XYZ file of N, CA and C in Angstrom:
597
model
N 144.945 86.680 203.978
C 146.394 86.676 203.732
C 146.686 86.307 202.290
N 147.642 86.971 201.695
C 148.063 86.672 200.338
C 148.869 85.379 200.341
N 148.322 84.330 199.694
C 148.995 83.032 199.739
C 150.339 83.064 199.015
N 150.429 83.926 197.990
C 151.686 84.015 197.254
C 152.763 84.680 198.106
N 152.352 85.640 198.931
C 153.297 86.366 199.759
C 152.815 86.382 201.216
N 152.984 85.268 201.934
C 152.617 85.289 203.353
C 153.427 86.351 204.081
N 152.850 86.909 205.136
C 153.476 88.038 205.822
C 154.894 87.718 206.285
N 155.096 86.508 206.816
C 156.425 86.128 207.284
C 156.916 84.884 206.546
N 156.992 84.971 205.252
C 157.533 83.889 204.439
C 158.875 84.302 203.864
N 159.620 83.341 203.373
C 160.919 83.628 202.771
C 160.825 83.359 201.279
N 161.219 84.350 200.494
C 161.309 84.208 199.050
C 162.767 84.404 198.666
N 163.259 83.551 197.792
C 164.681 83.606 197.471
C 164.952 82.896 196.155
N 166.098 83.188 195.611
C 166.633 82.405 194.497
C 167.260 81.168 195.123
N 166.809 79.980 194.718
C 167.337 78.768 195.356
C 167.291 77.576 194.415
N 168.137 76.613 194.738
C 168.177 75.338 194.030
C 167.864 74.246 195.044
N 168.019 73.000 194.617
C 167.776 71.903 195.550
C 168.772 71.895 196.705
N 169.947 72.492 196.509
C 170.981 72.405 197.542
C 171.473 73.759 198.059
N 171.093 74.859 197.386
C 171.623 76.154 197.794
C 170.536 77.225 197.842
N 170.847 78.315 198.505
C 170.020 79.510 198.510
C 170.956 80.700 198.323
N 170.503 81.708 197.572
C 171.319 82.900 197.332
C 170.883 84.017 198.269
N 171.860 84.626 198.934
C 171.609 85.770 199.804
C 172.486 86.920 199.317
N 172.165 88.121 199.777
C 172.865 89.314 199.282
C 173.506 90.084 200.428
N 174.658 90.668 200.114
C 175.350 91.559 201.017
C 175.989 92.673 200.182
N 176.305 93.779 200.816
C 176.987 94.871 200.107
C 178.140 95.368 200.968
N 179.286 95.546 200.341
C 180.503 95.978 201.030
C 181.220 97.032 200.187
N 182.179 97.670 200.813
C 183.084 98.521 200.055
C 183.945 97.658 199.144
N 184.534 98.238 198.107
C 185.344 97.461 197.159
C 186.489 96.694 197.810
N 187.045 97.211 198.901
C 188.184 96.544 199.550
C 187.814 95.151 200.051
N 186.550 94.972 200.442
C 186.082 93.665 200.916
C 185.361 92.918 199.797
N 184.488 93.625 199.076
C 183.619 92.970 198.112
C 184.333 92.399 196.899
N 185.275 93.156 196.341
C 185.923 92.684 195.111
C 186.785 91.441 195.330
N 187.632 91.395 196.378
C 188.389 90.156 196.612
C 187.474 88.964 196.905
N 186.347 89.205 197.598
C 185.430 88.101 197.892
C 184.872 87.509 196.605
N 184.473 88.368 195.669
C 183.945 87.877 194.394
C 185.034 87.189 193.582
N 186.246 87.719 193.646
C 187.352 87.157 192.869
C 187.743 85.770 193.375
N 187.755 85.597 194.687
C 188.214 84.328 195.281
C 187.077 83.363 195.612
N 185.831 83.842 195.556
C 184.716 82.963 195.879
C 184.539 82.720 197.353
N 185.212 83.507 198.157
C 185.049 83.449 199.615
C 185.619 84.726 200.203
N 185.267 84.989 201.448
C 185.747 86.216 202.068
C 187.207 86.074 202.469
N 187.967 87.122 202.217
C 189.394 87.114 202.518
C 189.630 87.770 203.875
N 190.893 87.995 204.214
C 191.243 88.504 205.539
C 190.731 89.919 205.799
N 190.324 90.639 204.745
C 189.786 91.987 204.950
C 188.378 91.965 205.552
N 187.745 90.796 205.536
C 186.397 90.629 206.079
C 186.485 90.267 207.556
N 185.763 90.976 208.401
C 185.843 90.768 209.846
C 184.945 89.621 210.297
N 185.546 88.682 211.009
C 184.784 87.573 211.583
C 184.206 87.924 212.957
N 184.609 89.048 213.509
C 184.183 89.387 214.869
C 182.946 90.285 214.891
N 182.546 90.808 213.735
C 181.357 91.645 213.669
C 180.174 90.826 213.172
N 178.975 91.208 213.597
C 177.790 90.548 213.060
C 177.653 90.907 211.584
N 177.376 89.891 210.762
C 177.188 90.111 209.330
C 175.745 89.771 208.987
N 175.101 90.623 208.210
C 173.686 90.438 207.879
C 173.544 89.980 206.431
N 172.783 88.898 206.244
C 172.527 88.380 204.911
C 171.032 88.512 204.612
N 170.716 88.720 203.325
C 169.348 89.040 202.923
C 168.984 88.245 201.680
N 167.949 87.417 201.717
C 167.553 86.671 200.521
C 166.888 87.530 199.450
N 166.443 88.732 199.798
C 165.718 89.584 198.855
C 166.664 90.559 198.158
N 166.723 90.475 196.837
C 167.549 91.399 196.055
C 167.064 92.839 196.241
N 165.747 93.059 196.162
C 165.249 94.429 196.253
C 165.399 95.006 197.654
N 165.320 94.162 198.682
C 165.570 94.719 200.022
C 167.040 95.110 200.137
N 167.922 94.342 199.515
C 169.336 94.719 199.514
C 169.528 96.035 198.771
N 168.789 96.218 197.678
C 168.892 97.481 196.940
C 168.416 98.653 197.799
N 167.369 98.421 198.563
C 166.884 99.457 199.486
C 167.960 99.784 200.519
N 168.592 98.756 201.053
C 169.580 98.948 202.118
C 170.831 99.660 201.608
N 171.285 99.296 200.408
C 172.552 99.854 199.905
C 172.353 100.982 198.906
N 171.105 101.378 198.671
C 170.860 102.456 197.718
C 171.322 102.119 196.309
N 171.016 100.879 195.881
C 171.435 100.412 194.553
C 172.960 100.415 194.408
N 173.665 100.225 195.519
C 175.125 100.181 195.473
C 175.780 101.550 195.446
N 175.060 102.573 195.914
C 175.622 103.930 195.896
C 176.034 104.421 197.274
N 175.637 103.727 198.336
C 175.978 104.193 199.680
C 177.440 103.882 199.992
N 178.025 104.698 200.813
C 179.431 104.527 201.183
C 179.637 103.169 201.858
N 180.707 102.492 201.454
C 181.080 101.172 201.967
C 180.047 100.094 201.634
N 179.162 100.382 200.679
C 178.215 99.380 200.181
C 178.161 99.415 198.652
N 179.277 99.816 198.047
C 179.296 100.001 196.600
C 179.422 98.697 195.810
N 179.808 97.618 196.483
C 179.956 96.326 195.811
C 178.888 95.382 196.330
N 177.957 95.021 195.448
C 176.837 94.163 195.836
C 177.188 92.719 195.484
N 177.080 91.853 196.465
C 177.449 90.450 196.288
C 176.230 89.538 196.387
N 176.155 88.591 195.467
C 175.212 87.473 195.571
C 176.010 86.292 196.098
N 175.675 85.851 197.290
C 176.425 84.787 197.959
C 175.563 83.528 197.978
N 176.022 82.512 197.283
C 175.295 81.244 197.252
C 175.794 80.372 198.396
N 174.859 79.976 199.264
C 175.233 79.178 200.437
C 174.409 77.897 200.463
N 174.872 76.946 201.264
C 174.160 75.675 201.355
C 172.840 75.851 202.091
N 171.848 75.103 201.662
C 170.554 75.142 202.348
C 170.704 74.634 203.776
N 171.569 73.647 203.977
C 171.772 73.127 205.330
C 172.282 74.219 206.264
N 173.205 75.029 205.777
C 173.726 76.116 206.586
C 172.665 77.148 206.904
N 171.874 77.490 205.907
C 170.811 78.479 206.096
C 169.812 78.003 207.140
N 169.408 76.752 207.041
C 168.453 76.203 208.005
C 169.073 76.137 209.402
N 170.344 75.779 209.481
C 171.022 75.762 210.790
C 170.958 77.153 211.421
N 171.215 78.173 210.617
C 171.187 79.538 211.143
C 169.795 79.901 211.650
N 168.766 79.535 210.898
C 167.402 79.842 211.337
C 167.052 79.094 212.616
N 167.423 77.821 212.693
C 167.128 77.037 213.899
C 167.830 77.614 215.126
N 168.966 78.241 214.920
C 169.757 78.767 216.027
C 169.636 80.287 216.156
N 168.542 80.829 215.618
C 168.314 82.273 215.661
C 167.353 82.649 216.776
N 167.436 83.913 217.138
C 166.464 84.528 218.033
C 165.991 85.812 217.363
N 164.719 86.137 217.524
C 164.225 87.403 216.992
C 164.956 88.568 217.643
N 165.195 89.610 216.870
C 165.939 90.763 217.385
C 165.082 91.669 218.262
N 163.782 91.382 218.354
C 162.927 92.153 219.252
C 162.035 91.206 220.054
N 161.580 91.687 221.182
C 160.800 90.878 222.121
C 159.350 90.750 221.653
N 158.874 89.502 221.568
C 157.469 89.212 221.245
C 156.931 88.351 222.385
N 156.108 88.921 223.266
C 155.666 88.194 224.465
C 155.061 86.826 224.187
N 154.255 86.697 223.114
C 153.604 85.419 222.852
C 154.616 84.334 222.476
N 155.779 84.740 221.979
C 156.821 83.776 221.622
C 157.832 83.570 222.741
N 158.178 84.638 223.447
C 159.300 84.596 224.381
C 158.914 84.632 225.855
N 157.663 84.958 226.153
C 157.324 85.173 227.557
C 157.829 86.537 227.996
N 158.510 86.574 229.130
C 158.963 87.869 229.650
C 160.211 88.350 228.920
N 160.496 89.633 229.071
C 161.590 90.270 228.344
C 162.945 89.712 228.735
N 163.123 89.334 229.989
C 164.421 88.813 230.418
C 164.704 87.454 229.776
N 163.677 86.630 229.615
C 163.845 85.351 228.926
C 164.301 85.576 227.490
N 163.689 86.566 226.819
C 164.098 86.902 225.452
C 165.527 87.421 225.420
N 165.888 88.318 226.343
C 167.255 88.871 226.347
C 168.288 87.768 226.550
N 167.974 86.814 227.395
C 168.881 85.695 227.644
C 169.041 84.843 226.383
N 167.937 84.579 225.699
C 167.991 83.797 224.460
C 168.772 84.544 223.391
N 168.592 85.862 223.326
C 169.294 86.674 222.327
C 170.804 86.647 222.565
N 171.201 86.708 223.826
C 172.639 86.663 224.149
C 173.262 85.334 223.756
N 172.518 84.250 223.894
C 173.048 82.914 223.607
C 173.061 82.590 222.119
N 172.144 83.174 221.376
C 171.961 82.788 219.965
C 173.098 83.313 219.091
N 173.660 82.470 218.228
C 174.703 82.929 217.293
C 174.123 83.624 216.071
N 172.793 83.656 215.966
C 172.154 84.318 214.821
C 170.890 85.019 215.305
N 170.510 86.065 214.594
C 169.278 86.767 214.939
C 168.515 87.136 213.680
N 167.224 87.275 213.836
C 166.330 87.531 212.709
C 165.537 88.803 212.950
N 165.394 89.584 211.884
C 164.414 90.653 211.905
C 163.664 90.637 210.586
N 162.418 91.048 210.657
C 161.550 91.084 209.484
C 161.248 92.543 209.159
N 161.588 92.969 207.959
C 161.353 94.342 207.540
C 160.480 94.341 206.293
N 159.739 95.430 206.049
C 158.878 95.445 204.866
C 159.650 95.180 203.581
N 159.138 94.237 202.788
C 159.714 93.994 201.466
C 159.555 95.259 200.628
N 160.314 95.378 199.547
C 160.313 96.579 198.718
C 159.934 96.263 197.275
N 159.333 97.252 196.618
C 159.068 97.108 195.194
C 160.214 97.744 194.403
N 160.066 97.826 193.086
C 161.154 98.338 192.253
C 161.508 99.790 192.554
N 160.542 100.538 193.043
C 160.835 101.922 193.427
C 161.267 102.017 194.893
N 161.460 100.840 195.501
C 161.911 100.701 196.893
C 160.878 101.195 197.900
N 159.611 101.214 197.476
C 158.528 101.502 198.407
C 158.196 100.253 199.203
N 157.742 100.391 200.460
C 157.438 99.219 201.285
C 156.195 98.474 200.799
N 156.234 97.160 200.927
C 155.114 96.286 200.593
C 154.527 95.703 201.881
N 153.312 95.144 201.831
C 152.680 94.642 203.058
C 153.383 93.435 203.674
N 154.031 92.598 202.843
C 154.684 91.420 203.403
C 156.122 91.742 203.795
N 156.696 90.850 204.583
C 157.992 91.113 205.202
C 159.123 90.369 204.512
N 160.326 90.920 204.680
C 161.539 90.333 204.122
C 162.475 89.970 205.266
N 163.076 88.814 205.168
C 163.956 88.318 206.232
C 165.339 88.955 206.164
N 165.835 89.398 207.313
C 167.240 89.778 207.462
C 167.814 88.830 208.521
N 168.922 88.202 208.212
C 169.502 87.196 209.089
C 170.903 87.625 209.503
N 171.081 87.912 210.780
C 172.365 88.356 211.309
C 173.158 87.196 211.869
N 174.414 87.089 211.476
C 175.280 85.983 211.880
C 176.446 86.517 212.693
N 176.684 85.887 213.848
C 177.811 86.274 214.694
C 178.423 85.008 215.283
N 179.630 85.144 215.816
C 180.259 84.020 216.509
C 180.332 82.778 215.652
N 179.810 81.665 216.192
C 179.859 80.386 215.480
C 179.157 80.466 214.124
N 178.049 81.203 214.056
C 177.312 81.299 212.792
C 178.138 82.008 211.725
N 178.827 83.080 212.085
C 179.665 83.798 211.121
C 180.826 82.921 210.655
N 181.417 82.178 211.579
C 182.517 81.274 211.217
C 182.037 80.198 210.244
N 180.896 79.595 210.550
C 180.357 78.557 209.669
C 180.012 79.136 208.287
N 179.441 80.323 208.285
C 179.103 80.998 207.031
C 180.347 81.147 206.160
N 181.401 81.685 206.729
C 182.608 81.962 205.959
C 183.342 80.690 205.542
N 183.369 79.697 206.415
C 184.231 78.531 206.187
C 183.523 77.313 205.607
N 182.210 77.200 205.823
C 181.519 75.959 205.462
C 180.368 76.144 204.476
N 179.612 77.217 204.604
C 178.358 77.306 203.858
C 178.500 77.882 202.464
N 179.482 78.721 202.234
C 179.558 79.438 200.961
C 179.960 78.504 199.821
N 179.126 78.515 198.773
C 179.392 77.733 197.563
C 180.032 78.621 196.501
N 179.623 79.875 196.447
C 180.185 80.805 195.473
C 179.745 82.225 195.775
N 180.494 83.192 195.260
C 180.188 84.613 195.441
C 180.297 85.305 194.080
N 179.265 86.052 193.734
C 179.246 86.776 192.463
C 179.052 88.264 192.719
N 179.801 89.085 192.021
C 179.622 90.535 192.083
C 178.458 90.905 191.158
N 177.342 91.333 191.756
C 176.167 91.680 190.953
C 175.942 93.200 190.928
N 176.999 93.947 191.200
C 176.901 95.414 191.122
C 176.454 95.878 189.735
N 176.994 95.310 188.632
C 176.520 95.745 187.310
C 175.019 95.530 187.134
N 174.481 94.438 187.676
C 173.046 94.190 187.588
C 172.280 95.255 188.368
N 172.743 95.571 189.572
C 172.090 96.606 190.374
C 172.077 97.938 189.625
N 173.189 98.280 189.008
C 173.300 99.535 188.273
C 172.344 99.561 187.083
N 172.270 98.438 186.364
C 171.404 98.372 185.179
C 169.927 98.460 185.561
N 169.533 97.710 186.584
C 168.132 97.749 187.021
C 167.772 99.148 187.518
N 168.677 99.751 188.287
C 168.432 101.092 188.815
C 168.238 102.095 187.681
N 169.063 102.005 186.646
C 168.949 102.923 185.510
C 167.590 102.782 184.829
N 167.127 101.554 184.658
C 165.817 101.332 184.035
C 164.688 101.871 184.909
N 164.809 101.692 186.217
C 163.793 102.226 187.126
C 163.742 103.751 187.016
N 164.900 104.377 186.998
C 164.941 105.841 186.883
C 164.319 106.325 185.573
N 164.443 105.502 184.528
C 163.869 105.864 183.225
C 162.385 105.516 183.125
N 161.838 104.917 184.187
C 160.432 104.525 184.180
C 160.158 103.238 183.441
N 161.206 102.495 183.098
C 161.068 101.230 182.369
C 160.925 100.078 183.363
N 159.817 100.068 184.103
C 159.672 99.091 185.189
C 159.533 97.662 184.680
N 158.884 97.481 183.528
C 158.750 96.142 182.970
C 160.106 95.549 182.607
N 160.931 96.344 181.953
C 162.269 95.872 181.583
C 163.116 95.639 182.837
N 162.961 96.513 183.835
C 163.713 96.336 185.082
C 163.306 95.052 185.782
N 162.005 94.797 185.853
C 161.509 93.596 186.534
C 162.006 92.327 185.849
N 162.137 92.376 184.518
C 162.578 91.195 183.772
C 164.014 90.810 184.108
N 164.796 91.760 184.627
C 166.193 91.483 184.966
C 166.382 90.987 186.399
N 165.347 91.104 187.223
C 165.501 90.733 188.626
C 165.756 89.238 188.781
N 166.552 88.853 189.768
C 166.708 87.422 190.064
C 165.346 86.802 190.387
N 165.142 85.583 189.950
C 163.866 84.902 190.209
C 163.836 84.431 191.662
N 162.978 85.036 192.451
C 162.856 84.681 193.864
C 161.525 83.973 194.091
N 161.611 82.705 194.480
C 160.431 81.872 194.700
C 160.281 81.580 196.187
N 159.084 81.182 196.559
C 158.843 80.808 197.960
C 159.829 79.718 198.360
N 160.423 79.896 199.520
C 161.406 78.944 200.035
C 160.710 78.127 201.118
N 160.439 76.849 200.859
C 159.627 76.062 201.792
C 160.384 75.715 203.068
N 159.744 76.018 204.192
C 160.312 75.683 205.499
C 159.203 75.230 206.426
N 159.492 74.251 207.240
C 158.515 73.755 208.192
C 158.408 74.676 209.405
N 157.327 74.528 210.136
C 157.109 75.338 211.326
C 158.187 75.124 212.381
N 158.801 73.928 212.398
C 159.831 73.693 213.408
C 161.087 74.517 213.130
N 161.199 75.089 211.926
C 162.327 75.954 211.581
C 161.978 77.419 211.800
N 160.775 77.810 211.353
C 160.395 79.220 211.380
C 159.438 79.595 212.502
N 158.854 78.600 213.169
C 157.816 78.889 214.150
C 158.232 79.868 215.238
N 159.477 79.769 215.695
C 159.923 80.641 216.781
C 160.379 82.009 216.288
N 160.242 82.238 214.956
C 160.727 83.489 214.371
C 159.619 84.291 213.691
N 158.416 83.783 213.690
C 157.314 84.521 213.064
C 156.801 85.556 214.057
N 157.193 86.789 213.836
C 156.870 87.855 214.780
C 155.403 88.243 214.706
């Protein structure tokens, strides 16, 4: 196993008190959120919202901010306490017998959990899949409410950064593109936080 990139590890931009996650929305939602530093009434609290600590996985998901209703890329800084709460209260989005036992036990846990986790291949600058996984964290119900009202420290519109990095990648300037990426370091978590989520 690659010690720098464990298969189910979390890498993120983080400080002693916060972690940065990414989301992409249409301008109607994304621009007011960046302007006010929190989500406004145009943001739905009743839908599951997915947050991603990996900038490049977000670029893969939103097509560098070119996909419809994902043109505004947001870097959302949230409290580490909130992030850990979400992980502790998450269920994997797919059934893993060694973790969950039978499928009905997993389905019951999934229905109760206010958050869910899936692990997808991390991406390189050309958005090709890498061997290690990237965390996607879905928030609904209580988790979405806490995210919007308690955890958010700040929101930044990083669409210009996405556009600039994408342009350099298209020009084959991968070194210059990599130099602009947010610094994502291993995010230390104990087994009691991640143990039930390592697929």
